Short mmCIF file of C-alpha atoms and ligand atoms in Angstrom, two decimals:
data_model
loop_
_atom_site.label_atom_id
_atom_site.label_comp_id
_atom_site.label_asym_id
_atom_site.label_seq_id
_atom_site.Cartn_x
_atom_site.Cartn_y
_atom_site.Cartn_z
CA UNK A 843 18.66 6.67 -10.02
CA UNK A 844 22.68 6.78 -8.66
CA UNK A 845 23.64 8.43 -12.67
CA UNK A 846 23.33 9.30 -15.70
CA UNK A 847 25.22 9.20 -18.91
CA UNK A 848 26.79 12.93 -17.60
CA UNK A 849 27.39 11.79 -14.22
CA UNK A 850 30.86 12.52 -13.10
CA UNK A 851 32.66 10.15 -10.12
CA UNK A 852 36.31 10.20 -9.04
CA UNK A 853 38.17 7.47 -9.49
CA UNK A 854 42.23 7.03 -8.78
CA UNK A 855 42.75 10.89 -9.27
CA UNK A 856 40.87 11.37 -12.19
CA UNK A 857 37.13 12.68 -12.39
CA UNK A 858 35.83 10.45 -15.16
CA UNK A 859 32.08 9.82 -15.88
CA UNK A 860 30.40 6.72 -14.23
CA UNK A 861 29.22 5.21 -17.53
CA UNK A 862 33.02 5.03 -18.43
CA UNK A 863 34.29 3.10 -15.28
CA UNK A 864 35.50 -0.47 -15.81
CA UNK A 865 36.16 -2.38 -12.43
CA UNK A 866 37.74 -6.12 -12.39
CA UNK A 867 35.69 -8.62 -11.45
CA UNK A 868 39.12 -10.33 -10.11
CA UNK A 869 39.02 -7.70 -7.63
CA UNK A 870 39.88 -8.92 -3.80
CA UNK A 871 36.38 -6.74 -2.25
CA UNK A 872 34.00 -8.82 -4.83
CA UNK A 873 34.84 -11.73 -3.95
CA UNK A 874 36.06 -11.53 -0.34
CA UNK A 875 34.38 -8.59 0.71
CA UNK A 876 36.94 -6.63 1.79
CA UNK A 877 36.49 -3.05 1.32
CA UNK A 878 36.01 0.32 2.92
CA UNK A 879 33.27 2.81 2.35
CA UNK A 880 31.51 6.03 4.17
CA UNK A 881 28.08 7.43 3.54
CA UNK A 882 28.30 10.84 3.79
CA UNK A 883 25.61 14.18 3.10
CA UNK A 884 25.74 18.11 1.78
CA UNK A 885 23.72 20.25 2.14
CA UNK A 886 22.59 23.43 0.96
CA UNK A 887 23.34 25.97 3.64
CA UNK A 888 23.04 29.93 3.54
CA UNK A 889 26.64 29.36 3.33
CA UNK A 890 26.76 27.53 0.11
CA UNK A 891 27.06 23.43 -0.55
CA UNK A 892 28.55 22.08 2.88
CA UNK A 893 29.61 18.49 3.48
CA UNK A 894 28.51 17.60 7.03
CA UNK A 895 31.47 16.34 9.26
CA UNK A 896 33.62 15.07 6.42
CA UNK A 897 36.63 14.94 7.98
CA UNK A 898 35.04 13.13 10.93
CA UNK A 899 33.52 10.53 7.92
CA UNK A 900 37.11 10.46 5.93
CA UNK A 901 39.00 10.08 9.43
CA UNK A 902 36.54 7.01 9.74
CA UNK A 903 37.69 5.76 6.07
CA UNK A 904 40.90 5.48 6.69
CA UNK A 905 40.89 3.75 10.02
CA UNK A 906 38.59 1.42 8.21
CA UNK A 907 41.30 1.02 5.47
CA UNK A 908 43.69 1.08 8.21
CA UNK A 909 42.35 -1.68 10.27
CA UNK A 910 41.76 -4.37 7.45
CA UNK A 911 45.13 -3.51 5.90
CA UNK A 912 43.63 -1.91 2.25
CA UNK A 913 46.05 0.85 1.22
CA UNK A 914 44.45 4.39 1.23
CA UNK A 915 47.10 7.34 0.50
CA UNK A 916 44.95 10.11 0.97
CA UNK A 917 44.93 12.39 3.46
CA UNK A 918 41.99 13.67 5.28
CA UNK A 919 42.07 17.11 3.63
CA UNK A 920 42.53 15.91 0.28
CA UNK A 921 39.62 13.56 0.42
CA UNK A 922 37.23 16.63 1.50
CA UNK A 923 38.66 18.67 -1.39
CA UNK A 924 38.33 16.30 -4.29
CA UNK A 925 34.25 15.68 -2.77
CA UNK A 926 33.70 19.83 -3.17
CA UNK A 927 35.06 19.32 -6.68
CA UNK A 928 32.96 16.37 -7.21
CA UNK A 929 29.76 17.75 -5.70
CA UNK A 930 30.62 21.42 -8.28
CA UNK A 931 31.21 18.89 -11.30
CA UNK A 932 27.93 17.08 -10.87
CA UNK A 933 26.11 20.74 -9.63
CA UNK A 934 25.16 18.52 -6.68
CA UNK A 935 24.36 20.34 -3.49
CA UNK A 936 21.83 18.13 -1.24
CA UNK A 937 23.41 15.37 -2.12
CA UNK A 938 24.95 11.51 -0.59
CA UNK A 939 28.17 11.23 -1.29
CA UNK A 940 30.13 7.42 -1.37
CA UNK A 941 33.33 7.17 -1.15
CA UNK A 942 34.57 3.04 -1.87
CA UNK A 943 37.82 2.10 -1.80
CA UNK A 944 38.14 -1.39 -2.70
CA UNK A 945 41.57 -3.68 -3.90
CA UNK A 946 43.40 -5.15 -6.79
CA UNK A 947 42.82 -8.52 -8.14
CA UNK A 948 43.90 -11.00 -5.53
CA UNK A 949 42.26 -14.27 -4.91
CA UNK A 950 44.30 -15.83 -1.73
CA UNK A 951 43.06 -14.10 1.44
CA UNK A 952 46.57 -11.74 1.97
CA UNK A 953 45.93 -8.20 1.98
CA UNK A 954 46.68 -6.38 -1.38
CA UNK A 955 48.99 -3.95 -2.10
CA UNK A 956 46.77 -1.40 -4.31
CA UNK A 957 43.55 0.15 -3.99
CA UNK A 958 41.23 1.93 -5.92
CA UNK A 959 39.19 5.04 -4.26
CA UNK A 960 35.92 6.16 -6.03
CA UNK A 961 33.94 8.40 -4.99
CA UNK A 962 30.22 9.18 -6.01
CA UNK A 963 27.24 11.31 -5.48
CA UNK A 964 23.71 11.44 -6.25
CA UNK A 965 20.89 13.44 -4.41
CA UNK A 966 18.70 10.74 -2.33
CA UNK A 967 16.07 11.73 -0.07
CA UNK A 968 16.20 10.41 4.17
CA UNK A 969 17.37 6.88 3.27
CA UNK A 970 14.04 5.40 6.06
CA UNK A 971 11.84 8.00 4.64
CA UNK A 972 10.04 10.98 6.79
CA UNK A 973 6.99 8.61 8.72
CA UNK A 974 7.59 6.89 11.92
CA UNK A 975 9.20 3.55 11.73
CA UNK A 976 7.20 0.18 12.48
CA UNK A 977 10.77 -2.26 13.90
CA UNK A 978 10.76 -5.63 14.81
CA UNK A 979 13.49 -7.47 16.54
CA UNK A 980 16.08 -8.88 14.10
CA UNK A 981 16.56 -12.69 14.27
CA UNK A 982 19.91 -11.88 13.12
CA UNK A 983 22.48 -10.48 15.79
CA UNK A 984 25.34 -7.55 14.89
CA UNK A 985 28.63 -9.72 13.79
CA UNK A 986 30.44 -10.73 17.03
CA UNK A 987 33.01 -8.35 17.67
CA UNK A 988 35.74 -10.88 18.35
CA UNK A 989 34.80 -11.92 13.92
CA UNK A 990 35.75 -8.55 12.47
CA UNK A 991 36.72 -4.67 13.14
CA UNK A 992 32.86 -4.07 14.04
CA UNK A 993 33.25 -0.49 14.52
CA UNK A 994 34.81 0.01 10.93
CA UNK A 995 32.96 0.39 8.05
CA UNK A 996 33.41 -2.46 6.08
CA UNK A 997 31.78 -4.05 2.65
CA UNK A 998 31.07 -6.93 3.51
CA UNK A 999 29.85 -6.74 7.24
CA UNK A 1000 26.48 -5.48 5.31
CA UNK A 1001 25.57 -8.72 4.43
CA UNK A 1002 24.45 -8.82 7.88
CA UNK A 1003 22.64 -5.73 7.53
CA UNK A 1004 20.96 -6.93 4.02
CA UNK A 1005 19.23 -10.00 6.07
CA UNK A 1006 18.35 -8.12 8.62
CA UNK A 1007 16.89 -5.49 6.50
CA UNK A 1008 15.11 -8.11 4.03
CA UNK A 1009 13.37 -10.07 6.86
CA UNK A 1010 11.93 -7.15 8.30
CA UNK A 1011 10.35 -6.00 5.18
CA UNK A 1012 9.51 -9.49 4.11
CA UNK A 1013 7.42 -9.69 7.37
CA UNK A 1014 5.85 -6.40 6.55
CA UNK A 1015 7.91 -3.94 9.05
CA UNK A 1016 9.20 -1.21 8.26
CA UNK A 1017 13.28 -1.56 9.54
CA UNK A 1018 14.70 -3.79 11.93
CA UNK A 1019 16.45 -3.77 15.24
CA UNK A 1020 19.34 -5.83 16.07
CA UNK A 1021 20.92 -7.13 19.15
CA UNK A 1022 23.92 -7.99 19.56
CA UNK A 1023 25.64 -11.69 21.16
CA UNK A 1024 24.38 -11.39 24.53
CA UNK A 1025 20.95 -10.35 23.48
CA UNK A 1026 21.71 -6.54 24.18
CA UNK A 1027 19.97 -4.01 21.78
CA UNK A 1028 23.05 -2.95 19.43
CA UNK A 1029 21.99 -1.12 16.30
CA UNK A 1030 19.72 -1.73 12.73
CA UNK A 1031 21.17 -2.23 9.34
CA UNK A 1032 22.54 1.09 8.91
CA UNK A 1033 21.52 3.31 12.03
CA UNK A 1034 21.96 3.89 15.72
CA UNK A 1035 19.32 3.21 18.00
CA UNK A 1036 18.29 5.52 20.78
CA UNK A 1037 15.45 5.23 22.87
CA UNK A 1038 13.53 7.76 25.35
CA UNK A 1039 11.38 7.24 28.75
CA UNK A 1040 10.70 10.07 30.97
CA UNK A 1041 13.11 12.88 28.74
CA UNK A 1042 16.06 11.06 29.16
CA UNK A 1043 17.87 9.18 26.00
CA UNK A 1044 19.84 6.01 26.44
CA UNK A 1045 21.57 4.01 24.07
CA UNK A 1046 24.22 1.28 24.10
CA UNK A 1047 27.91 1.90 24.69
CA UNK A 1048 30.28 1.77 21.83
CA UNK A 1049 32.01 -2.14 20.96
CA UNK A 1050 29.14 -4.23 19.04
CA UNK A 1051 27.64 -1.41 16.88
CA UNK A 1052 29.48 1.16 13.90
CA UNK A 1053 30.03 4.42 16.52
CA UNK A 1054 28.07 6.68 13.84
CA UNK A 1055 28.84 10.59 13.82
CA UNK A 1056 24.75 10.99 13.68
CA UNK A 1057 24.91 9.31 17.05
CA UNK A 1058 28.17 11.41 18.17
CA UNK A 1059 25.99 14.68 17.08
CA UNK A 1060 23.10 13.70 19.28
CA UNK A 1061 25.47 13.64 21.94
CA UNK A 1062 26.08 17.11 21.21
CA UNK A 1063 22.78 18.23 20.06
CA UNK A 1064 21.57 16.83 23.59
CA UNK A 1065 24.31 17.86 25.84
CA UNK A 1066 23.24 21.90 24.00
CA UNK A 1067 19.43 20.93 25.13
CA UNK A 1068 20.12 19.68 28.45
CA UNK A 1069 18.25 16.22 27.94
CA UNK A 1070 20.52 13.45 29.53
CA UNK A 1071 21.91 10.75 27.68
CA UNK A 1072 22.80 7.47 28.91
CA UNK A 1073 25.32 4.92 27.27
CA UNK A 1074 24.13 1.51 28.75
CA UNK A 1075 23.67 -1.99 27.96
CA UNK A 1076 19.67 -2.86 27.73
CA UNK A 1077 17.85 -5.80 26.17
CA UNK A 1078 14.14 -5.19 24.27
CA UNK A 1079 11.96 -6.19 26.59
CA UNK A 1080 13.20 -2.66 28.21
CA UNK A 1081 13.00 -0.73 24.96
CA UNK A 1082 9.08 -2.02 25.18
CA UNK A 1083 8.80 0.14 28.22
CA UNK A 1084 9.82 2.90 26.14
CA UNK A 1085 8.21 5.92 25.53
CA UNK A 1086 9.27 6.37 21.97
CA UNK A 1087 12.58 5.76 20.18
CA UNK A 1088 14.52 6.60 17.32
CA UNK A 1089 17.47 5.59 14.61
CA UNK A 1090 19.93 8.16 13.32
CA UNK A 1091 22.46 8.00 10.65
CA UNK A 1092 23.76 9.86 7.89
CA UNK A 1093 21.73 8.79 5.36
CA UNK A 1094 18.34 8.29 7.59
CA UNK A 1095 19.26 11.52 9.71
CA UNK A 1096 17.20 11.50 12.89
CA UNK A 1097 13.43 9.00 12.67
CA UNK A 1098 11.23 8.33 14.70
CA UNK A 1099 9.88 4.74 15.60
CA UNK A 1100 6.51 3.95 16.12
CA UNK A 1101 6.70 0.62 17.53
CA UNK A 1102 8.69 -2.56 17.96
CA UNK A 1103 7.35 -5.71 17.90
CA UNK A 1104 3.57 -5.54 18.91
CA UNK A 1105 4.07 -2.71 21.12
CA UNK A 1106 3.50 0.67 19.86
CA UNK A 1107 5.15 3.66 21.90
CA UNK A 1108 2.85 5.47 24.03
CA UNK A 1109 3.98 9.11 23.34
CA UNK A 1110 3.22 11.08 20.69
CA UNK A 1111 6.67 12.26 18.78
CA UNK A 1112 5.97 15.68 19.10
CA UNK A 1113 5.85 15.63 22.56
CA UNK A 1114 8.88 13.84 22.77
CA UNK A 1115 12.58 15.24 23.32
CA UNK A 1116 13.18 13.21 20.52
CA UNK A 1117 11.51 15.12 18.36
CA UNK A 1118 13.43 18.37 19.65
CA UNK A 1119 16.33 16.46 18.43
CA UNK A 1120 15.52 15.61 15.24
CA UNK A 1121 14.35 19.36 14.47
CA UNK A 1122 17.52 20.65 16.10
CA UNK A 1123 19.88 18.14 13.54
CA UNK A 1124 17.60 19.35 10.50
CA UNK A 1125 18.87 22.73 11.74
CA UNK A 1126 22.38 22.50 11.79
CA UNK A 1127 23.05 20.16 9.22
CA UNK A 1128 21.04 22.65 6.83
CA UNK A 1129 22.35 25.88 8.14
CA UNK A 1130 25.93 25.29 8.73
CA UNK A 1131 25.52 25.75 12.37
CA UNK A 1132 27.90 22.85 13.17
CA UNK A 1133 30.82 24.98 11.03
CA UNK A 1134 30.25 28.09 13.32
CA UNK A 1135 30.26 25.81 16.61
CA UNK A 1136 33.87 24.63 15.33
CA UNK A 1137 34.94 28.11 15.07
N1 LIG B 2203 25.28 1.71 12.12
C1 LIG B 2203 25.43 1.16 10.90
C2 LIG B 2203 25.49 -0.32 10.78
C3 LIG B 2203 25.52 1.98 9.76
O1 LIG B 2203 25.67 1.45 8.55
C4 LIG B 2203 25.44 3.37 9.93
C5 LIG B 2203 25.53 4.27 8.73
N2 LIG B 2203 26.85 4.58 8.42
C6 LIG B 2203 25.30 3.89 11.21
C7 LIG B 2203 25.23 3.03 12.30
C8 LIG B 2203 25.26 5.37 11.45
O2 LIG B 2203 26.52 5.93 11.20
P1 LIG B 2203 26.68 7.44 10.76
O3 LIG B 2203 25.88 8.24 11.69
O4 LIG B 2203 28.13 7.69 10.88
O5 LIG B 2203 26.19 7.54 9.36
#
């Protein structure tokens, strides 16, 4: 599903194919779990293949790199230059694209002096699929933010996110919602959480969750529509009073939520301004819209 015997991945300044790669397992991010990654998307646009915000995503990288000491040379420009050449190798244009880097063998807990950086693509379809979620509250909260660099993006903080994501499905849901320490609604496994009631959005404030650039592009997307957005602290019982809700990331782009818990949103999603905002993303992440606003 991720390759094939042709697929082609960059790895230390070489574009080598995947089948080839050796990795040691005496490497510090296997065992210890620290290393840096992004999730990012292209598209096909009427302007050709376009990687959405990549510098935003590769800015990102390397304060995660930065922040839990794991060399990363690269600058921001170079990064987006060796994806396009990855993306042309592999003829990839609607694709995911995953950059890792991740260290040298090193089994005390000091922070290693080389890294590796691959990067890889494959096409993969909304990671949450297209239907309107069915959540349920996580018994697992977001990792306090006084334990790691919560806002980086970080190997192994997704442990969290795996148990999360496994209990919900285990108990037949669909995703799961997460608070964080004080019981505040924070984030699920791999999205930002946004809720609606009476046209207005509202979502929490940066400092427990991973600040997403799908949740910094609603921002914008909303601000262009004139629907308020609120960044405020809110537990679930007032996410029950909801009218409908939604998670956004890169790789789950803007979905809908159908319910959480036992209680299942009383508005229909195409009545919702939520729905204006999903349609509105679709838009400029496939058209290149986003590139002209820059302009
Ligand atoms: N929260 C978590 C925990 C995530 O893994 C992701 C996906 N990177 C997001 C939020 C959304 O971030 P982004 O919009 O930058 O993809």
């Amino acid at each position: 599903m991720y390759f094939n015997d042709s697929t082609i991945v960059f790895s230390n300044g070489e574009y080598v194919t995947a089948k080839d790669l050796m990795v040691s397992p005496y490497n510090q991010t296997m065992h210890y779990g620290n290393g840096a990654f992004e999730g990012i998307r292209s598209y096909n646009t009427p302007d050709g293949t376009r990687i959405f915000k990549a510098i935003e995503h590769y800015e990102r990288l390397k304060y995660s790199c930065e922040k839990m000491y794991i060399p990363c040379d690269y600058s921001v420009k170079e990064l987006e230059q060796i994806t396009y050449k990855l993306l042309e190798l592999n003829n990839l244009s609607d694709a995911y694209v995953r950059p890792i880097v991740f260290l040298e063998p090193n089994m005390s807990l000091t922070a290693t002096k080389k890294s590796t950086l691959i990067i890889m693509a494959w096409e993969w379809g909304q990671y949450l699929g297209s239907e309107q979620l069915r959540v349920m509250t996580s018994s697992f909260e977001r990792p306090n933010p006084k334990s790691c660099h919560v806002e980086a993006k970080i190997t192994g903080h997704y442990t969290n996110s795996i148990l999360a994501t496994q209990e919900a499905k285990e108990k037949g849901f669909d995703e799961a919602l997460l608070t964080d320490i004080r019981g505040n609604v924070a984030e699920g496994p791999g999205a930002n959480f946004f809720y609606e009631k009476n046209g207005e959005l509202f979502t929490c404030p940066k400092g427990n969750i991973l600040p997403g650039i799908t949740r910094q592009t609603v921002f914008e997307i909303a601000k262009e529509l004139e629907i308020p957005v609120h960044e405020k602290w809110f537990g679930i019982d007032e996410v029950y009073t909801a009218d409908t809700a939604f998670f956004c990331g890169t790789a789950a782009e803007v979905i809908g939520i159908k319910s959480l818990d036992d209680k299942v949103f009383p508005m229909k999603w195409e009545d919702s301004v939520s729905e204006l905002i999903q349609r509105k993303y679709k838009l400029r992440v496939s058209t290149n819209e986003f590139r002209e606003m820059l302009i």
